[in-house]
PDB file of C-alpha atoms in Angstrom:
ATOM      1  CA  MET C 244       6.838  16.205 -13.605  1.00 38.00           C
ATOM      2  CA  ASN C 245       4.654  14.303 -16.001  1.00 40.00           C
ATOM      3  CA  THR C 246       1.157  13.525 -14.501  1.00 41.00           C
ATOM      4  CA  PRO C 247      -1.039  11.116 -16.466  1.00 41.00           C
ATOM      5  CA  SER C 248      -4.477  12.073 -17.290  1.00 41.00           C
ATOM      6  CA  TYR C 249      -6.784  10.732 -14.833  1.00 42.00           C
ATOM      7  CA  GLY C 250     -10.573  10.412 -15.014  1.00 39.00           C
ATOM      8  CA  GLY C 251     -11.276   9.516 -11.746  1.00 40.00           C
ATOM      9  CA  PRO C 252     -12.259   6.038 -10.397  1.00 44.00           C
ATOM     10  CA  GLY C 253     -12.375   3.734 -13.453  1.00 52.00           C
ATOM     11  CA  GLY C 254     -10.783   6.951 -15.547  1.00 60.00           C
ATOM     12  CA  GLY C 255      -7.800   4.385 -16.360  1.00 69.00           C
ATOM     13  CA  ALA C 256      -4.270   5.031 -16.964  1.00 67.00           C
ATOM     14  CA  PRO C 257      -2.973   6.541 -20.271  1.00 60.00           C
ATOM     15  CA  ALA C 258      -2.056   4.017 -22.821  1.00 65.00           C
ATOM     16  CA  PRO C 259       0.722   3.382 -23.859  1.00 81.00           C
ATOM     17  CA  TYR C 260       2.442   3.971 -20.759  1.00 91.00           C
ATOM     18  CA  VAL C 261       5.198   6.566 -20.666  1.00 94.00           C
ATOM     19  CA  THR C 262       8.242   6.176 -18.426  1.00 96.00           C
ATOM     20  CA  GLY C 263       8.203   8.880 -15.679  1.00 96.00           C
ATOM     21  CA  ASP C 264       4.496   9.255 -15.599  1.00 95.00           C
ATOM     22  CA  GLU C 265       3.416   9.790 -11.917  1.00 97.00           C
ATOM     23  CA  LEU C 266       0.534   8.172 -10.524  1.00 97.00           C
ATOM     24  CA  PRO C 267      -1.832  10.290  -8.344  1.00 97.00           C
ATOM     25  CA  ALA C 268      -1.030  10.086  -4.864  1.00 98.00           C
ATOM     26  CA  LEU C 269      -3.120   8.283  -2.328  1.00 98.00           C
ATOM     27  CA  GLU C 270      -3.455   8.688   1.546  1.00 98.00           C
ATOM     28  CA  VAL C 271      -5.052   6.144   3.522  1.00 97.00           C
ATOM     29  CA  ARG C 272      -5.917   5.890   7.264  1.00 98.00           C
ATOM     30  CA  ILE C 273      -5.638   2.361   8.975  1.00 98.00           C
ATOM     31  CA  THR C 274      -7.491   2.451  12.142  1.00 98.00           C
ATOM     32  CA  ARG C 275      -7.818  -0.156  14.808  1.00 97.00           C
ATOM     33  CA  GLU C 276     -11.532  -0.963  13.747  1.00 96.00           C
ATOM     34  CA  GLN C 277      -9.988  -1.483  10.281  1.00 96.00           C
ATOM     35  CA  LEU C 278      -7.421  -4.186  11.963  1.00 97.00           C
ATOM     36  CA  VAL C 279      -9.975  -5.936  13.666  1.00 96.00           C
ATOM     37  CA  ARG C 280     -12.098  -6.458  10.458  1.00 96.00           C
ATOM     38  CA  TYR C 281      -8.927  -7.648   8.442  1.00 97.00           C
ATOM     39  CA  ALA C 282      -8.059  -9.784  11.000  1.00 96.00           C
ATOM     40  CA  GLY C 283     -11.725 -11.580  10.678  1.00 96.00           C
ATOM     41  CA  ALA C 284     -11.372 -11.484   6.884  1.00 96.00           C
ATOM     42  CA  ALA C 285      -7.571 -12.897   6.833  1.00 96.00           C
ATOM     43  CA  LEU C 286      -7.762 -15.269  10.053  1.00 96.00           C
ATOM     44  CA  ASP C 287      -4.879 -13.726  11.298  1.00 96.00           C
ATOM     45  CA  PHE C 288      -5.444 -13.030  14.967  1.00 96.00           C
ATOM     46  CA  ASN C 289      -1.968 -12.393  16.064  1.00 97.00           C
ATOM     47  CA  PRO C 290      -2.248 -10.272  19.205  1.00 97.00           C
ATOM     48  CA  ILE C 291       0.492  -7.728  17.703  1.00 98.00           C
ATOM     49  CA  HIS C 292      -2.516  -6.525  15.565  1.00 97.00           C
ATOM     50  CA  TRP C 293      -5.164  -5.787  18.463  1.00 95.00           C
ATOM     51  CA  ASN C 294      -3.439  -6.039  21.871  1.00 96.00           C
ATOM     52  CA  GLU C 295      -1.432  -3.069  22.809  1.00 96.00           C
ATOM     53  CA  LYS C 296       0.105  -4.812  26.225  1.00 98.00           C
ATOM     54  CA  PHE C 297       1.061  -7.863  24.062  1.00 98.00           C
ATOM     55  CA  ALA C 298       2.574  -5.828  21.234  1.00 98.00           C
ATOM     56  CA  LYS C 299       4.531  -3.661  23.762  1.00 98.00           C
ATOM     57  CA  ASP C 300       5.628  -6.910  25.595  1.00 98.00           C
ATOM     58  CA  VAL C 301       7.303  -8.185  22.771  1.00 98.00           C
ATOM     59  CA  GLY C 302       8.916  -4.718  21.942  1.00 97.00           C
ATOM     60  CA  LEU C 303       6.759  -2.965  19.692  1.00 97.00           C
ATOM     61  CA  PRO C 304       5.686   0.624  20.199  1.00 97.00           C
ATOM     62  CA  ASP C 305       2.364  -0.179  20.192  1.00 97.00           C
ATOM     63  CA  VAL C 306      -0.413  -2.089  18.148  1.00 98.00           C
ATOM     64  CA  ILE C 307       0.618  -2.359  14.172  1.00 98.00           C
ATOM     65  CA  ALA C 308      -1.138  -3.219  11.373  1.00 98.00           C
ATOM     66  CA  HIS C 309      -1.042  -6.352   9.290  1.00 98.00           C
ATOM     67  CA  GLY C 310       1.910  -6.333   6.465  1.00 96.00           C
ATOM     68  CA  MET C 311      -0.644  -7.589   4.048  1.00 96.00           C
ATOM     69  CA  LEU C 312      -3.099  -5.071   5.033  1.00 98.00           C
ATOM     70  CA  THR C 313      -0.551  -2.501   4.201  1.00 98.00           C
ATOM     71  CA  MET C 314       0.505  -3.908   1.059  1.00 97.00           C
ATOM     72  CA  ALA C 315      -3.422  -4.034  -0.213  1.00 96.00           C
ATOM     73  CA  VAL C 316      -3.638  -0.292   0.880  1.00 96.00           C
ATOM     74  CA  ALA C 317      -0.277   0.276  -1.158  1.00 97.00           C
ATOM     75  CA  GLY C 318      -1.463  -1.527  -4.151  1.00 97.00           C
ATOM     76  CA  ARG C 319      -4.864   0.716  -4.398  1.00 96.00           C
ATOM     77  CA  VAL C 320      -2.808   3.664  -5.914  1.00 97.00           C
ATOM     78  CA  VAL C 321      -2.099   1.371  -8.917  1.00 97.00           C
ATOM     79  CA  THR C 322      -5.685  -0.568  -9.125  1.00 96.00           C
ATOM     80  CA  ASP C 323      -7.391   3.158  -8.769  1.00 96.00           C
ATOM     81  CA  TRP C 324      -4.945   4.447 -11.469  1.00 96.00           C
ATOM     82  CA  LEU C 325      -5.494   1.380 -14.018  1.00 94.00           C
ATOM     83  CA  GLY C 326      -9.512   1.838 -13.440  1.00 91.00           C
ATOM     84  CA  ASP C 327      -9.336  -2.113 -14.353  1.00 92.00           C
ATOM     85  CA  PRO C 328      -7.645  -4.289 -11.505  1.00 93.00           C
ATOM     86  CA  ALA C 329      -7.312  -7.305 -14.027  1.00 94.00           C
ATOM     87  CA  ARG C 330      -4.611  -5.121 -15.637  1.00 95.00           C
ATOM     88  CA  LEU C 331      -2.366  -5.606 -12.559  1.00 97.00           C
ATOM     89  CA  ILE C 332      -0.136  -8.650 -13.416  1.00 97.00           C
ATOM     90  CA  ASP C 333       2.276  -9.109 -10.365  1.00 98.00           C
ATOM     91  CA  PHE C 334       2.676  -6.698  -7.311  1.00 98.00           C
ATOM     92  CA  SER C 335       5.577  -7.327  -4.661  1.00 98.00           C
ATOM     93  CA  ALA C 336       7.244  -5.905  -1.901  1.00 97.00           C
ATOM     94  CA  ARG C 337       9.341  -6.560   1.295  1.00 97.00           C
ATOM     95  CA  PHE C 338       7.758  -5.513   4.724  1.00 96.00           C
ATOM     96  CA  THR C 339      10.625  -3.337   6.283  1.00 97.00           C
ATOM     97  CA  ARG C 340       8.803  -1.200   8.741  1.00 97.00           C
ATOM     98  CA  PRO C 341       5.579  -1.587  10.867  1.00 97.00           C
ATOM     99  CA  VAL C 342       2.765   0.721  10.516  1.00 98.00           C
ATOM    100  CA  VAL C 343       1.849   1.553  14.077  1.00 98.00           C
ATOM    101  CA  VAL C 344      -1.694   2.048  14.678  1.00 98.00           C
ATOM    102  CA  PRO C 345      -2.755   4.226  17.472  1.00 97.00           C
ATOM    103  CA  ASN C 346      -5.858   4.089  19.336  1.00 96.00           C
ATOM    104  CA  THR C 347      -7.477   7.049  18.164  1.00 97.00           C
ATOM    105  CA  PRO C 348     -10.453   7.636  15.489  1.00 96.00           C
ATOM    106  CA  GLU C 349      -7.856   8.851  13.092  1.00 97.00           C
ATOM    107  CA  GLY C 350      -5.472   5.905  13.250  1.00 97.00           C
ATOM    108  CA  ALA C 351      -2.645   5.804  11.185  1.00 98.00           C
ATOM    109  CA  LEU C 352      -2.047   7.888   7.714  1.00 98.00           C
ATOM    110  CA  VAL C 353       0.057   5.623   4.992  1.00 98.00           C
ATOM    111  CA  GLU C 354       1.173   7.732   1.931  1.00 98.00           C
ATOM    112  CA  ILE C 355       1.725   6.070  -1.485  1.00 98.00           C
ATOM    113  CA  THR C 356       3.061   7.407  -4.466  1.00 98.00           C
ATOM    114  CA  GLY C 357       3.687   5.495  -7.477  1.00 98.00           C
ATOM    115  CA  LYS C 358       5.818   6.136 -10.925  1.00 98.00           C
ATOM    116  CA  VAL C 359       6.236   4.309 -14.231  1.00 98.00           C
ATOM    117  CA  ALA C 360       9.935   3.123 -13.996  1.00 98.00           C
ATOM    118  CA  ASP C 361      10.043   1.031 -17.163  1.00 97.00           C
ATOM    119  CA  VAL C 362       7.878  -0.014 -20.247  1.00 96.00           C
ATOM    120  CA  LYS C 363       8.853  -2.941 -22.073  1.00 95.00           C
ATOM    121  CA  ASP C 364       8.232  -3.494 -25.843  1.00 93.00           C
ATOM    122  CA  ASP C 365       5.305  -5.457 -25.145  1.00 93.00           C
ATOM    123  CA  GLY C 366       3.472  -2.653 -23.183  1.00 91.00           C
ATOM    124  CA  ILE C 367       4.262  -4.187 -19.977  1.00 96.00           C
ATOM    125  CA  ALA C 368       4.964  -1.502 -17.323  1.00 97.00           C
ATOM    126  CA  ARG C 369       6.882  -1.744 -13.801  1.00 98.00           C
ATOM    127  CA  ILE C 370       5.341   0.703 -11.361  1.00 98.00           C
ATOM    128  CA  ASP C 371       7.563   1.837  -8.501  1.00 98.00           C
ATOM    129  CA  LEU C 372       5.908   2.832  -5.487  1.00 98.00           C
ATOM    130  CA  VAL C 373       6.900   4.715  -2.256  1.00 98.00           C
ATOM    131  CA  VAL C 374       4.877   3.986   0.702  1.00 98.00           C
ATOM    132  CA  LYS C 375       5.345   5.834   3.928  1.00 98.00           C
ATOM    133  CA  PHE C 376       4.175   6.333   7.440  1.00 98.00           C
ATOM    134  CA  ASP C 377       5.185   9.034   9.796  1.00 97.00           C
ATOM    135  CA  GLY C 378       7.759  10.338   7.100  1.00 97.00           C
ATOM    136  CA  LYS C 379       9.582   6.731   6.849  1.00 98.00           C
ATOM    137  CA  THR C 380       9.064   3.912   4.203  1.00 98.00           C
ATOM    138  CA  VAL C 381       7.440   1.033   5.458  1.00 98.00           C
ATOM    139  CA  LEU C 382       7.559  -1.448   2.268  1.00 98.00           C
ATOM    140  CA  GLY C 383      10.910  -2.300   0.616  1.00 97.00           C
ATOM    141  CA  LYS C 384      11.019  -1.884  -3.140  1.00 97.00           C
ATOM    142  CA  PRO C 385       7.101  -2.311  -3.903  1.00 98.00           C
ATOM    143  CA  GLN C 386       6.462  -2.944  -7.576  1.00 98.00           C
ATOM    144  CA  ALA C 387       3.764  -3.662  -9.767  1.00 98.00           C
ATOM    145  CA  LEU C 388       3.614  -5.214 -13.005  1.00 98.00           C
ATOM    146  CA  VAL C 389       0.582  -3.811 -15.363  1.00 97.00           C
ATOM    147  CA  ARG C 390      -0.458  -4.222 -18.735  1.00 94.00           C
ATOM    148  CA  ARG C 391      -2.421  -2.352 -21.320  1.00 85.00           C
TER     149      ARG C 391
END
C-alpha cells in the first residue's frame, strides 16, 4: 500500500501523482441538524430529508441525506488531500443508495477512501473513490480529476 505524504490540512498531495497512491481515509457523520442546514443552503426542502413519516410513507426506511450533500462530503477526501481545492477539475458520481440518517446525536457515518487510479502525461490524475454507509457503497463510480 502506497500512502502519499500528507502534511495535514493544506499539506497537499504529492506531486507528481503516482498511480496506486491512497488518499487518507475520511469518516464523516451526517446528522439531522446538518440536513436542515443543507436544505436551507440548497433550497431543497423535500420532506424525505426531514419528515420521518413522509419518508416512510414513500417507501424509504427513514429520513435520508440529500444526494448532493453525500457527494460533497465524499469530495472532501480529495480536497483535503489536495490542500488547494482549486486543483480539483471535475467530480462526478451516480447516486446508487441513500444514506439513512437516524434521529440520534451520532447521525449516519459515511466512510470515504480514495486512490490515484490513473495519471496522464499532462499530470492530470483520476482519483477513484469508495463511499460507504452501513458497509454498503452509496455512490456509483465516484471519480475526481485533479491537476498538479
